[in-house]
Tab-separated table of C-alpha atoms and ligand atoms in Angstrom:
chain	number	residue	atom	x	y	z
A	1	UNK	CA	182.538	-223.879	-82.623
A	2	UNK	CA	179.128	-222.335	-82.330
A	3	UNK	CA	178.510	-219.324	-84.438
A	4	UNK	CA	178.504	-216.077	-82.446
A	5	UNK	CA	175.129	-214.424	-82.691
A	6	UNK	CA	175.019	-210.657	-82.859
A	7	UNK	CA	172.219	-208.157	-83.108
A	8	UNK	CA	172.079	-204.411	-83.547
A	9	UNK	CA	170.436	-202.229	-80.927
A	10	UNK	CA	169.630	-198.551	-80.899
A	11	UNK	CA	171.455	-197.233	-77.828
A	12	UNK	CA	168.880	-194.572	-77.193
A	13	UNK	CA	165.549	-196.372	-77.505
A	14	UNK	CA	166.490	-200.039	-77.498
A	15	UNK	CA	164.957	-200.942	-80.887
A	16	UNK	CA	166.476	-204.093	-82.375
A	17	UNK	CA	167.725	-204.502	-85.979
A	18	UNK	CA	169.142	-207.387	-87.972
A	19	UNK	CA	171.762	-205.216	-89.648
A	20	UNK	CA	173.403	-201.865	-89.173
A	21	UNK	CA	171.767	-198.693	-90.415
A	22	UNK	CA	172.481	-195.031	-89.932
A	23	UNK	CA	169.205	-193.881	-88.460
A	24	UNK	CA	166.915	-195.617	-86.010
A	25	UNK	CA	163.443	-196.104	-87.502
A	26	UNK	CA	161.820	-196.009	-84.096
A	27	UNK	CA	163.272	-192.910	-82.464
A	28	UNK	CA	164.828	-191.241	-85.548
A	29	UNK	CA	168.178	-190.744	-83.818
A	30	UNK	CA	171.306	-190.883	-85.981
A	31	UNK	CA	174.402	-193.010	-85.318
A	32	UNK	CA	172.950	-194.701	-82.272
A	33	UNK	CA	172.842	-198.255	-83.603
A	34	UNK	CA	175.572	-200.531	-82.289
A	35	UNK	CA	176.328	-204.206	-82.618
A	36	UNK	CA	176.063	-206.384	-79.526
A	37	UNK	CA	176.924	-210.046	-79.101
A	38	UNK	CA	174.306	-212.217	-77.540
A	39	UNK	CA	173.425	-215.833	-76.913
A	40	UNK	CA	169.894	-216.895	-76.501
A	41	UNK	CA	169.411	-217.903	-72.874
A	42	UNK	CA	168.641	-221.615	-72.706
A	43	UNK	CA	166.913	-221.158	-69.391
A	44	UNK	CA	166.133	-218.091	-67.446
A	45	UNK	CA	168.421	-217.472	-64.504
A	46	UNK	CA	166.235	-217.070	-61.471
A	47	UNK	CA	164.674	-220.421	-60.620
A	48	UNK	CA	162.258	-220.188	-57.772
A	49	UNK	CA	162.775	-222.861	-55.143
A	50	UNK	CA	159.460	-224.693	-54.753
A	51	UNK	CA	158.962	-223.709	-51.121
A	52	UNK	CA	159.363	-220.027	-51.947
A	53	UNK	CA	156.724	-219.756	-54.623
A	54	UNK	CA	154.118	-217.446	-53.167
A	55	UNK	CA	151.679	-217.413	-56.042
A	56	UNK	CA	151.221	-219.286	-59.229
A	57	UNK	CA	149.275	-217.249	-61.740
A	58	UNK	CA	145.886	-218.461	-62.799
A	59	UNK	CA	142.920	-216.483	-64.079
A	60	UNK	CA	140.667	-215.135	-61.344
A	61	UNK	CA	137.379	-213.284	-61.558
A	62	UNK	CA	138.096	-209.671	-60.777
A	63	UNK	CA	135.597	-209.682	-57.936
A	64	UNK	CA	137.392	-212.619	-56.323
A	65	UNK	CA	140.715	-210.811	-56.147
A	66	UNK	CA	141.603	-209.721	-52.627
A	67	UNK	CA	141.229	-205.987	-52.402
A	68	UNK	CA	142.875	-205.256	-49.078
A	69	UNK	CA	146.131	-203.321	-49.412
A	70	UNK	CA	149.156	-205.520	-49.388
A	71	UNK	CA	151.209	-204.713	-46.345
A	72	UNK	CA	154.071	-202.455	-47.345
A	73	UNK	CA	157.528	-202.452	-45.858
A	74	UNK	CA	158.092	-199.333	-43.809
A	75	UNK	CA	161.476	-197.884	-44.763
A	76	UNK	CA	161.629	-195.785	-41.558
A	77	UNK	CA	162.356	-192.815	-43.806
A	78	UNK	CA	159.287	-190.586	-43.954
A	79	UNK	CA	160.330	-188.822	-47.172
A	80	UNK	CA	161.108	-192.059	-49.003
A	81	UNK	CA	157.858	-193.639	-47.829
A	82	UNK	CA	155.852	-190.643	-48.969
A	83	UNK	CA	157.353	-190.605	-52.478
A	84	UNK	CA	156.708	-194.336	-52.844
A	85	UNK	CA	153.106	-193.816	-51.786
A	86	UNK	CA	153.352	-195.250	-48.285
A	87	UNK	CA	156.247	-197.686	-48.156
A	88	UNK	CA	157.990	-200.354	-50.196
A	89	UNK	CA	155.555	-202.689	-51.968
A	90	UNK	CA	156.423	-206.409	-51.798
A	91	UNK	CA	157.560	-207.748	-55.152
A	92	UNK	CA	158.020	-204.293	-56.664
A	93	UNK	CA	160.934	-203.104	-58.751
A	94	UNK	CA	161.994	-199.527	-58.086
A	95	UNK	CA	164.532	-197.654	-60.169
A	96	UNK	CA	166.345	-194.692	-58.632
A	97	UNK	CA	168.034	-192.403	-61.149
A	98	UNK	CA	170.174	-189.340	-60.685
A	99	UNK	CA	173.355	-187.572	-61.686
A	100	UNK	CA	176.700	-188.922	-60.511
A	101	UNK	CA	177.624	-187.755	-57.039
A	102	UNK	CA	174.137	-186.543	-56.170
A	103	UNK	CA	173.811	-189.077	-53.346
A	104	UNK	CA	171.977	-192.133	-54.715
A	105	UNK	CA	174.280	-194.650	-53.058
A	106	UNK	CA	174.213	-192.663	-49.823
A	107	UNK	CA	170.414	-192.554	-49.772
A	108	UNK	CA	169.925	-196.255	-50.368
A	109	UNK	CA	172.721	-197.331	-48.030
A	110	UNK	CA	171.229	-195.150	-45.342
A	111	UNK	CA	167.824	-196.741	-45.884
A	112	UNK	CA	169.385	-200.213	-45.947
A	113	UNK	CA	171.085	-199.545	-42.616
A	114	UNK	CA	167.893	-198.295	-41.019
A	115	UNK	CA	165.565	-201.010	-42.324
A	116	UNK	CA	164.354	-203.418	-39.691
A	117	UNK	CA	164.261	-206.198	-42.327
A	118	UNK	CA	167.011	-208.427	-43.625
A	119	UNK	CA	168.467	-206.346	-46.433
A	120	UNK	CA	171.018	-207.281	-49.066
A	121	UNK	CA	172.913	-204.365	-50.598
A	122	UNK	CA	174.633	-205.507	-53.778
A	123	UNK	CA	177.255	-203.135	-55.092
A	124	UNK	CA	179.096	-203.398	-58.352
A	125	UNK	CA	180.606	-199.965	-57.956
A	126	UNK	CA	182.353	-199.888	-54.610
A	127	UNK	CA	184.302	-202.367	-52.486
A	128	UNK	CA	182.978	-203.663	-49.179
A	129	UNK	CA	185.560	-201.485	-47.406
A	130	UNK	CA	184.418	-198.345	-49.195
A	131	UNK	CA	180.825	-199.108	-48.287
A	132	UNK	CA	181.787	-199.720	-44.686
A	133	UNK	CA	183.565	-196.358	-44.624
A	134	UNK	CA	180.486	-194.664	-45.993
A	135	UNK	CA	178.310	-196.439	-43.440
A	136	UNK	CA	180.581	-195.178	-40.688
A	137	UNK	CA	180.056	-191.615	-41.878
A	138	UNK	CA	176.329	-192.107	-41.648
A	139	UNK	CA	176.622	-193.329	-38.016
A	140	UNK	CA	173.935	-195.962	-38.037
A	141	UNK	CA	174.219	-199.332	-36.379
A	142	UNK	CA	172.702	-202.088	-38.390
A	143	UNK	CA	172.313	-205.736	-37.682
A	144	UNK	CA	170.194	-206.612	-40.673
A	145	UNK	CA	172.222	-205.201	-43.513
A	146	UNK	CA	174.407	-207.469	-45.646
A	147	UNK	CA	176.845	-206.115	-48.237
A	148	UNK	CA	177.787	-208.076	-51.345
A	149	UNK	CA	180.163	-206.815	-53.991
A	150	UNK	CA	179.341	-208.760	-57.109
A	151	UNK	CA	178.288	-207.981	-60.671
A	152	UNK	CA	177.316	-211.375	-62.107
A	153	UNK	CA	173.592	-211.942	-61.753
A	154	UNK	CA	174.078	-215.724	-61.580
A	155	UNK	CA	176.292	-215.396	-58.509
A	156	UNK	CA	174.051	-212.758	-56.958
A	157	UNK	CA	171.078	-215.098	-57.203
A	158	UNK	CA	173.109	-217.874	-55.573
A	159	UNK	CA	173.802	-215.602	-52.606
A	160	UNK	CA	170.188	-214.483	-52.467
A	161	UNK	CA	169.072	-218.096	-52.340
A	162	UNK	CA	171.386	-218.751	-49.413
A	163	UNK	CA	170.586	-215.557	-47.501
A	164	UNK	CA	166.864	-215.173	-48.303
A	165	UNK	CA	166.784	-211.393	-47.778
A	166	UNK	CA	163.524	-209.449	-47.376
A	167	UNK	CA	164.721	-206.556	-49.543
A	168	UNK	CA	167.403	-206.372	-52.228
A	169	UNK	CA	169.175	-203.176	-53.297
A	170	UNK	CA	171.387	-203.135	-56.394
A	171	UNK	CA	173.945	-200.388	-57.066
A	172	UNK	CA	173.806	-200.103	-60.087
A	173	UNK	CA	171.904	-201.839	-62.898
A	174	UNK	CA	174.539	-200.675	-65.410
A	175	UNK	CA	177.272	-202.688	-63.669
A	176	UNK	CA	175.353	-205.969	-63.662
A	177	UNK	CA	176.341	-208.719	-66.028
A	178	UNK	CA	174.566	-211.872	-67.072
A	179	UNK	CA	176.461	-214.849	-68.507
A	180	UNK	CA	173.836	-215.435	-71.154
A	181	UNK	CA	174.650	-212.243	-72.986
A	182	UNK	CA	178.165	-211.692	-74.184
A	183	UNK	CA	178.142	-207.946	-74.665
A	184	UNK	CA	179.699	-205.760	-72.019
A	185	UNK	CA	178.007	-204.465	-68.852
A	186	UNK	CA	175.859	-201.415	-69.406
A	187	UNK	CA	174.908	-202.313	-72.979
A	188	UNK	CA	171.267	-202.438	-73.961
A	189	UNK	CA	171.017	-206.212	-74.144
A	190	UNK	CA	172.758	-206.669	-70.775
A	191	UNK	CA	170.546	-204.155	-69.014
A	192	UNK	CA	167.438	-205.743	-70.501
A	193	UNK	CA	168.479	-209.255	-69.567
A	194	UNK	CA	169.573	-208.392	-66.011
A	195	UNK	CA	166.381	-206.423	-65.361
A	196	UNK	CA	164.254	-209.271	-66.708
A	197	UNK	CA	165.983	-211.723	-64.390
A	198	UNK	CA	165.502	-209.391	-61.416
A	199	UNK	CA	161.830	-208.829	-62.257
A	200	UNK	CA	161.259	-212.555	-62.408
A	201	UNK	CA	162.940	-212.948	-59.028
A	202	UNK	CA	161.010	-210.064	-57.462
A	203	UNK	CA	157.593	-211.127	-58.706
A	204	UNK	CA	158.007	-214.789	-57.839
A	205	UNK	CA	159.291	-214.336	-54.315
A	206	UNK	CA	157.478	-211.066	-53.516
A	207	UNK	CA	160.822	-209.526	-52.573
A	208	UNK	CA	161.118	-205.828	-53.369
A	209	UNK	CA	164.160	-204.862	-55.427
A	210	UNK	CA	165.524	-201.310	-55.595
A	211	UNK	CA	167.896	-200.523	-58.456
A	212	UNK	CA	170.165	-197.553	-58.909
A	213	UNK	CA	170.400	-196.316	-62.484
A	214	UNK	CA	172.871	-193.913	-64.047
A	215	UNK	CA	171.565	-191.077	-66.128
A	216	UNK	CA	172.899	-189.709	-69.385
A	217	UNK	CA	174.015	-186.137	-69.824
A	218	UNK	CA	170.595	-185.043	-71.050
A	219	UNK	CA	168.969	-186.361	-67.900
A	220	UNK	CA	167.457	-189.668	-69.040
A	221	UNK	CA	168.163	-192.955	-67.368
A	222	UNK	CA	171.030	-194.564	-69.284
A	223	UNK	CA	169.980	-197.586	-71.244
A	224	UNK	CA	166.801	-198.138	-73.136
A	225	UNK	CA	163.528	-196.411	-72.359
A	226	UNK	CA	162.046	-199.896	-72.009
A	227	UNK	CA	163.861	-200.148	-68.684
A	228	UNK	CA	161.495	-197.508	-67.367
A	229	UNK	CA	158.540	-199.456	-68.757
A	230	UNK	CA	159.695	-202.671	-67.144
A	231	UNK	CA	159.989	-201.426	-63.569
A	232	UNK	CA	157.066	-200.470	-61.326
A	233	UNK	CA	158.416	-197.202	-60.003
A	234	UNK	CA	160.914	-194.702	-61.358
A	235	UNK	CA	162.339	-192.248	-58.856
A	236	UNK	CA	164.596	-189.350	-59.666
A	237	UNK	CA	167.039	-187.923	-57.179
A	238	UNK	CA	167.908	-184.382	-58.147
A	239	UNK	CA	169.319	-181.153	-56.909
A	240	UNK	CA	172.157	-178.798	-57.513
A	241	UNK	CA	175.417	-180.378	-56.419
A	242	UNK	CA	176.572	-177.043	-55.035
A	243	UNK	CA	173.504	-176.741	-52.846
A	244	UNK	CA	172.743	-178.950	-49.906
A	245	UNK	CA	169.144	-179.758	-50.787
A	246	UNK	CA	168.233	-182.913	-52.682
A	247	UNK	CA	164.794	-183.662	-54.026
A	248	UNK	CA	163.336	-187.106	-54.564
A	249	UNK	CA	160.496	-187.296	-57.079
A	250	UNK	CA	158.500	-190.149	-58.578
A	251	UNK	CA	158.312	-190.054	-62.391
A	252	UNK	CA	156.256	-193.184	-62.570
A	253	UNK	CA	154.580	-195.044	-59.756
A	254	UNK	CA	152.284	-198.008	-60.153
A	255	UNK	CA	151.423	-197.891	-56.456
A	256	UNK	CA	150.925	-194.226	-55.701
A	257	UNK	CA	150.821	-190.689	-56.956
A	258	UNK	CA	153.677	-189.085	-58.860
A	259	UNK	CA	153.101	-185.686	-57.295
A	260	UNK	CA	154.790	-186.415	-54.026
A	261	UNK	CA	158.132	-184.971	-53.180
A	262	UNK	CA	160.800	-185.850	-50.648
A	263	UNK	CA	163.355	-183.298	-49.517
A	264	UNK	CA	166.728	-184.114	-47.991
A	265	UNK	CA	169.669	-182.093	-46.865
A	266	UNK	CA	173.156	-183.473	-47.570
A	267	UNK	CA	175.267	-183.228	-44.464
A	268	UNK	CA	178.671	-184.500	-43.428
A	269	UNK	CA	176.964	-187.477	-41.870
A	270	UNK	CA	174.603	-188.506	-44.624
A	271	UNK	CA	171.228	-187.242	-45.773
A	272	UNK	CA	168.901	-185.639	-43.296
A	273	UNK	CA	165.147	-185.731	-43.912
A	274	UNK	CA	163.732	-182.232	-44.148
A	275	UNK	CA	160.293	-182.512	-42.617
A	276	UNK	CA	159.490	-178.815	-42.602
A	277	UNK	CA	160.899	-177.518	-45.896
A	278	UNK	CA	159.317	-174.061	-45.793
A	279	UNK	CA	161.433	-173.051	-42.839
A	280	UNK	CA	164.717	-173.952	-44.489
A	281	UNK	CA	163.902	-172.642	-47.968
A	282	UNK	CA	163.194	-169.120	-46.817
A	283	UNK	CA	166.367	-167.255	-45.982
A	284	UNK	CA	166.256	-165.435	-42.685
A	285	UNK	CA	167.086	-161.757	-42.999
A	286	UNK	CA	166.831	-158.757	-40.744
A	287	UNK	CA	166.700	-156.252	-43.556
A	288	UNK	CA	163.919	-156.063	-46.118
A	289	UNK	CA	165.407	-156.226	-49.590
A	290	UNK	CA	163.789	-155.254	-52.852
A	291	UNK	CA	163.003	-158.074	-55.254
A	292	UNK	CA	162.653	-160.766	-52.565
A	293	UNK	CA	159.184	-162.280	-52.410
A	294	UNK	CA	157.722	-165.448	-50.883
A	295	UNK	CA	155.413	-167.705	-52.907
A	296	UNK	CA	153.060	-170.248	-51.344
A	297	UNK	CA	153.389	-173.232	-53.667
A	298	UNK	CA	152.329	-176.854	-53.479
A	299	UNK	CA	154.524	-179.788	-54.327
A	300	UNK	CA	152.317	-182.835	-54.432
A	301	UNK	CA	150.126	-182.691	-51.403
A	302	UNK	CA	152.603	-180.644	-49.439
A	303	UNK	CA	152.588	-176.858	-49.187
A	304	UNK	CA	155.987	-175.294	-49.651
A	305	UNK	CA	156.933	-171.663	-49.117
A	306	UNK	CA	159.571	-170.630	-51.620
A	307	UNK	CA	161.604	-167.486	-51.958
A	308	UNK	CA	161.675	-165.792	-55.370
A	309	UNK	CA	164.381	-163.230	-56.065
A	310	UNK	CA	164.324	-160.865	-59.020
A	311	UNK	CA	166.810	-158.303	-60.217
A	312	UNK	CA	165.758	-155.732	-62.801
A	313	UNK	CA	168.468	-153.407	-64.085
A	314	UNK	CA	169.137	-151.247	-67.124
A	315	UNK	CA	170.525	-153.327	-69.978
A	316	UNK	CA	174.177	-152.659	-70.677
A	317	UNK	CA	174.139	-154.180	-74.156
A	318	UNK	CA	171.620	-153.643	-76.912
A	319	UNK	CA	169.732	-156.881	-76.290
A	320	UNK	CA	168.416	-157.141	-72.748
A	321	UNK	CA	169.207	-160.362	-70.929
A	322	UNK	CA	166.615	-162.628	-69.385
A	323	UNK	CA	167.940	-165.344	-67.210
A	324	UNK	CA	166.237	-167.690	-64.771
A	325	UNK	CA	167.252	-170.356	-62.276
A	326	UNK	CA	164.593	-172.822	-61.189
A	327	UNK	CA	161.833	-171.188	-63.243
A	328	UNK	CA	160.721	-171.590	-66.848
A	329	UNK	CA	162.341	-168.845	-68.966
A	330	UNK	CA	159.440	-168.767	-71.453
A	331	UNK	CA	157.021	-168.220	-68.607
A	332	UNK	CA	159.150	-165.291	-67.403
A	333	UNK	CA	159.053	-163.709	-70.862
A	334	UNK	CA	155.290	-164.079	-70.907
A	335	UNK	CA	154.902	-162.440	-67.497
A	336	UNK	CA	157.171	-159.572	-68.587
A	337	UNK	CA	155.049	-159.030	-71.693
A	338	UNK	CA	151.893	-158.985	-69.562
A	339	UNK	CA	153.457	-156.444	-67.186
A	340	UNK	CA	154.464	-154.261	-70.128
A	341	UNK	CA	151.116	-154.402	-71.870
A	342	UNK	CA	148.703	-154.387	-68.915
A	343	UNK	CA	150.484	-152.382	-66.262
A	344	UNK	CA	152.528	-150.066	-68.464
A	345	UNK	CA	155.955	-151.017	-67.144
A	346	UNK	CA	158.712	-150.433	-69.691
A	347	UNK	CA	160.775	-153.553	-69.169
A	348	UNK	CA	161.827	-153.903	-72.800
A	349	UNK	CA	165.197	-152.245	-72.203
A	350	UNK	CA	165.895	-153.901	-68.856
A	351	UNK	CA	167.860	-156.981	-67.898
A	352	UNK	CA	165.753	-159.312	-65.777
A	353	UNK	CA	167.244	-162.071	-63.634
A	354	UNK	CA	165.085	-164.446	-61.657
A	355	UNK	CA	166.201	-166.942	-59.088
A	356	UNK	CA	164.382	-169.510	-56.964
A	357	UNK	CA	166.488	-169.993	-53.855
A	358	UNK	CA	167.576	-173.356	-52.488
A	359	UNK	CA	168.430	-174.772	-55.915
A	360	UNK	CA	164.974	-176.187	-56.526
A	361	UNK	CA	162.787	-176.023	-59.607
A	362	UNK	CA	159.125	-175.059	-59.433
A	363	UNK	CA	156.392	-175.939	-61.954
A	364	UNK	CA	153.425	-174.826	-59.872
A	365	UNK	CA	151.684	-171.969	-61.764
A	366	UNK	CA	150.740	-170.417	-58.416
A	367	UNK	CA	154.224	-168.917	-58.256
A	368	UNK	CA	153.339	-166.406	-61.060
A	369	UNK	CA	152.024	-163.700	-58.777
A	370	UNK	CA	155.129	-163.859	-56.592
A	371	UNK	CA	157.328	-163.565	-59.698
A	372	UNK	CA	155.380	-160.499	-60.842
A	373	UNK	CA	155.621	-158.963	-57.361
A	374	UNK	CA	159.373	-159.630	-57.194
A	375	UNK	CA	159.921	-157.989	-60.581
A	376	UNK	CA	157.828	-154.959	-59.612
A	377	UNK	CA	159.600	-154.651	-56.290
A	378	UNK	CA	163.044	-154.798	-57.866
A	379	UNK	CA	162.062	-152.456	-60.682
A	380	UNK	CA	160.822	-149.829	-58.228
A	381	UNK	CA	163.574	-150.687	-55.738
A	382	UNK	CA	160.815	-150.878	-53.157
A	383	UNK	CA	161.205	-153.714	-50.646
A	384	UNK	CA	158.072	-155.667	-49.783
A	385	UNK	CA	157.281	-156.625	-46.220
A	386	UNK	CA	158.651	-159.995	-45.051
A	387	UNK	CA	155.242	-160.911	-43.840
A	388	UNK	CA	153.588	-160.954	-47.298
A	389	UNK	CA	153.224	-164.049	-49.434
A	390	UNK	CA	151.559	-164.780	-52.772
A	391	UNK	CA	149.642	-167.648	-54.399
A	392	UNK	CA	147.982	-167.103	-57.789
A	393	UNK	CA	148.455	-167.681	-61.486
A	394	UNK	CA	148.654	-164.755	-63.927
A	395	UNK	CA	146.856	-164.961	-67.281
A	396	UNK	CA	147.706	-163.338	-70.599
A	397	UNK	CA	145.344	-160.429	-70.117
A	398	UNK	CA	146.780	-159.634	-66.707
A	399	UNK	CA	143.974	-161.356	-64.813
A	400	UNK	CA	144.906	-163.019	-61.556
A	401	UNK	CA	143.602	-166.573	-61.744
A	402	UNK	CA	142.630	-168.984	-58.986
A	403	UNK	CA	144.840	-171.908	-58.036
A	404	UNK	CA	144.010	-175.301	-56.621
A	405	UNK	CA	143.896	-176.041	-52.893
A	406	UNK	CA	144.281	-172.402	-51.903
A	407	UNK	CA	143.080	-173.066	-48.369
A	408	UNK	CA	145.953	-175.409	-47.684
A	409	UNK	CA	148.356	-172.695	-48.812
A	410	UNK	CA	146.678	-170.100	-46.609
A	411	UNK	CA	146.898	-172.402	-43.583
A	412	UNK	CA	150.600	-173.043	-44.192
A	413	UNK	CA	151.258	-169.298	-44.502
A	414	UNK	CA	149.340	-168.707	-41.302
A	415	UNK	CA	151.276	-171.444	-39.511
A	416	UNK	CA	154.565	-169.845	-40.514
A	417	UNK	CA	153.496	-166.466	-39.215
A	418	UNK	CA	152.815	-164.485	-42.400
A	419	UNK	CA	150.492	-161.533	-41.920
A	420	UNK	CA	149.019	-161.248	-45.421
A	421	UNK	CA	148.548	-163.615	-48.347
A	422	UNK	CA	147.595	-162.345	-51.816
A	423	UNK	CA	145.320	-164.695	-53.765
A	424	UNK	CA	142.922	-164.463	-56.681
A	425	UNK	CA	139.535	-162.892	-56.122
A	426	UNK	CA	137.999	-165.832	-57.952
A	427	UNK	CA	139.218	-168.443	-55.480
A	428	UNK	CA	136.385	-169.718	-53.350
A	429	UNK	CA	137.596	-169.552	-49.792
A	430	UNK	CA	135.516	-170.853	-46.946
A	431	UNK	CA	138.055	-170.351	-44.187
A	432	UNK	CA	136.669	-168.549	-41.213
A	433	UNK	CA	138.345	-166.484	-38.507
A	434	UNK	CA	141.916	-167.136	-39.626
A	435	UNK	CA	144.622	-164.934	-38.169
A	436	UNK	CA	146.091	-164.167	-41.583
A	437	UNK	CA	144.711	-161.390	-43.775
A	438	UNK	CA	143.633	-162.695	-47.173
A	439	UNK	CA	144.014	-159.992	-49.816
A	440	UNK	CA	141.942	-160.665	-52.956
A	441	UNK	CA	143.356	-159.496	-56.277
A	442	UNK	CA	141.631	-159.690	-59.649
A	443	UNK	CA	144.077	-157.926	-62.021
A	444	UNK	CA	147.784	-157.214	-61.798
A	445	UNK	CA	146.993	-153.489	-61.847
A	446	UNK	CA	145.377	-154.026	-58.421
A	447	UNK	CA	148.574	-155.667	-57.221
A	448	UNK	CA	150.596	-152.661	-58.344
A	449	UNK	CA	148.333	-150.375	-56.290
A	450	UNK	CA	148.445	-152.652	-53.271
A	451	UNK	CA	152.173	-153.201	-52.974
A	452	UNK	CA	153.787	-150.060	-54.361
B	1	LIG	P1	177.070	-190.784	-53.647
B	1	LIG	O1	176.022	-191.419	-52.808
B	1	LIG	O2	178.336	-191.518	-53.828
B	1	LIG	O3	176.500	-190.373	-55.055
B	1	LIG	P2	176.004	-191.283	-56.262
B	1	LIG	O4	175.870	-192.672	-55.765
B	1	LIG	O5	174.700	-190.638	-56.651
B	1	LIG	O6	177.017	-191.133	-57.333
B	1	LIG	O7	177.298	-189.347	-52.995
B	1	LIG	C1	178.494	-188.802	-52.991
B	1	LIG	C2	178.514	-187.396	-52.475
B	1	LIG	O8	177.856	-187.199	-51.257
B	1	LIG	C3	179.938	-187.091	-52.265
B	1	LIG	O9	180.300	-186.048	-53.110
B	1	LIG	C4	180.095	-186.784	-50.835
B	1	LIG	C5	178.712	-186.532	-50.344
B	1	LIG	N1	178.500	-187.063	-48.999
B	1	LIG	C6	178.283	-186.171	-47.943
B	1	LIG	O10	178.287	-184.958	-48.125
B	1	LIG	N2	178.039	-186.678	-46.686
B	1	LIG	C7	178.009	-188.019	-46.442
B	1	LIG	O11	177.791	-188.420	-45.295
B	1	LIG	C8	178.243	-188.909	-47.518
B	1	LIG	C9	178.223	-190.395	-47.294
B	1	LIG	C10	178.467	-188.394	-48.786
B	2	LIG	MG1	176.994	-194.340	-56.334
C-alpha cells in the first residue's frame, strides 16, 4: 500500500510545514498548524477540450497586445455591475464573502436567474428543491439557469463539459472537494486545490466563475489568505442582519476600482437594488429633533446623504461612556477633544452616543462636520433645520478642512431639496447660480455661531 503523505498547514495563513510546531513562522499565530493528508495530483483536473481552447499563451510584444476592452457580460443588475467595474469579465474568478445569512446565496441566485446567458449554479450547501423554493420567492422566470448540487470538482467539470455554460457560480468554495487531496472539505489544501482547478478552467475557456466564500468570526474569508491572492476580484457582502440594507463592496478588483459600492434592500421577495440610496437612508420626520444631522458623503463615485444621530447626556457613572455605531470611536474621541479645547464645550463629564442610521459604516472624513454639528445640537438640545447638510473634515486645531469632489456633494444636496450646505472655506467651488446656499466655514467656532 502506498504511504499516505501528510503535510502541516497553518490554518490562518496557509504556510506549509514538514512537521508540527506551535507557532507559525509566517503569521506568528499560535496553535493554528494542523496536519492534512494529501496526494500529489498526477494530472490536473480540468483538461481543456481542444476545440474550446481560446488562447494558448506565447510571449507578445506589449504594443501588439489588443487594447480594446474585452466585452463584459452584463449581469442586468446595475449595483453588481458597478461594483465589478462594468460587468462580469470573461475568464475572471470572483469571490463573494460575507457572514452567514447575510444573503450571498440569494444575491447570486437572483443574478443567475436574471442573466441572459447560460448559467450553471453549483450548490454544495442546499438541495435542488431548496434552491427552487428560494427561486420561487424571488419570482423570476429563467430559462437559462441550470442548478447542480454537487461537491466533487471532478464531477462538476464533467457536467460543465457536457453543458458548456457561459457563466459558472459555485456556492461555496468551502464545500468543494477534489479527489486528489484526501483531507476534508474546507481545509486549506482542499480550498487551494479546488480554486486552482477552477482558475485553470476559467482562464482556459474564458468562462467567468463566481465563488461564494464563508468568512470567519473576525471577518476574514475562511481559508488561507492566498485564496484572495489567487482570485481576480474579492467582493464583500455586508450589513447588519437586523437592518434591511446590504452593502456590496469590492476589496480587490483587477478590472476596476475598489471604491464602488452597491446597495440592496432585503425584502420578502429577494434583494431589491437601491438606485437612489440617499432617499432611503434619511428618515422622514415631521418634527425637528436635536442631535439629528445630515452629512453629504461620497461612497466611491456616488454621493450619499447619511443621517448622523448624537445623544449627549450627563454621565451617570464616574467614567463617561463613548459609544458609536457605524463610525470610528477613536475619531469621535478626537472630535470631542477638539470641541472641548477649541470651542470650550465641557464634554468631559458627558456620555456621548453616536449612531449612523441604516446600519451602514462610513469612512469618508467629510462626515466630521456633521458629527460635530450633531453633538453640538444634542448638547444644547437645539434642533437643526431639516434642510441643512454638512460636508467637511475637521482638523486637530478645529480648522474645517476641504474635502474631495465637493461640487458633486453640493449637486446631490441640491437635487434632494436641501436649502443650505456647510462646507470648508478652503474648498474651491466653481458652481454658479445653484439654488442651494453654500455656507463657508473655516473654524468650528464659526459653526457654533452659525447653527446655535
Ligand atoms: P442567504 O442567501 O441564505 O444567506 P447566505 O447565503 O449569505 O448564508 O440569505 C438568507 C436570509 O435572507 C434569510 O435569513 C432569509 C432572507 N431572505 C429574505 O428576506 N427574502 C428572500 O426573498 C430570501 C430568498 C431570503
Ligand atoms: Mg448560502
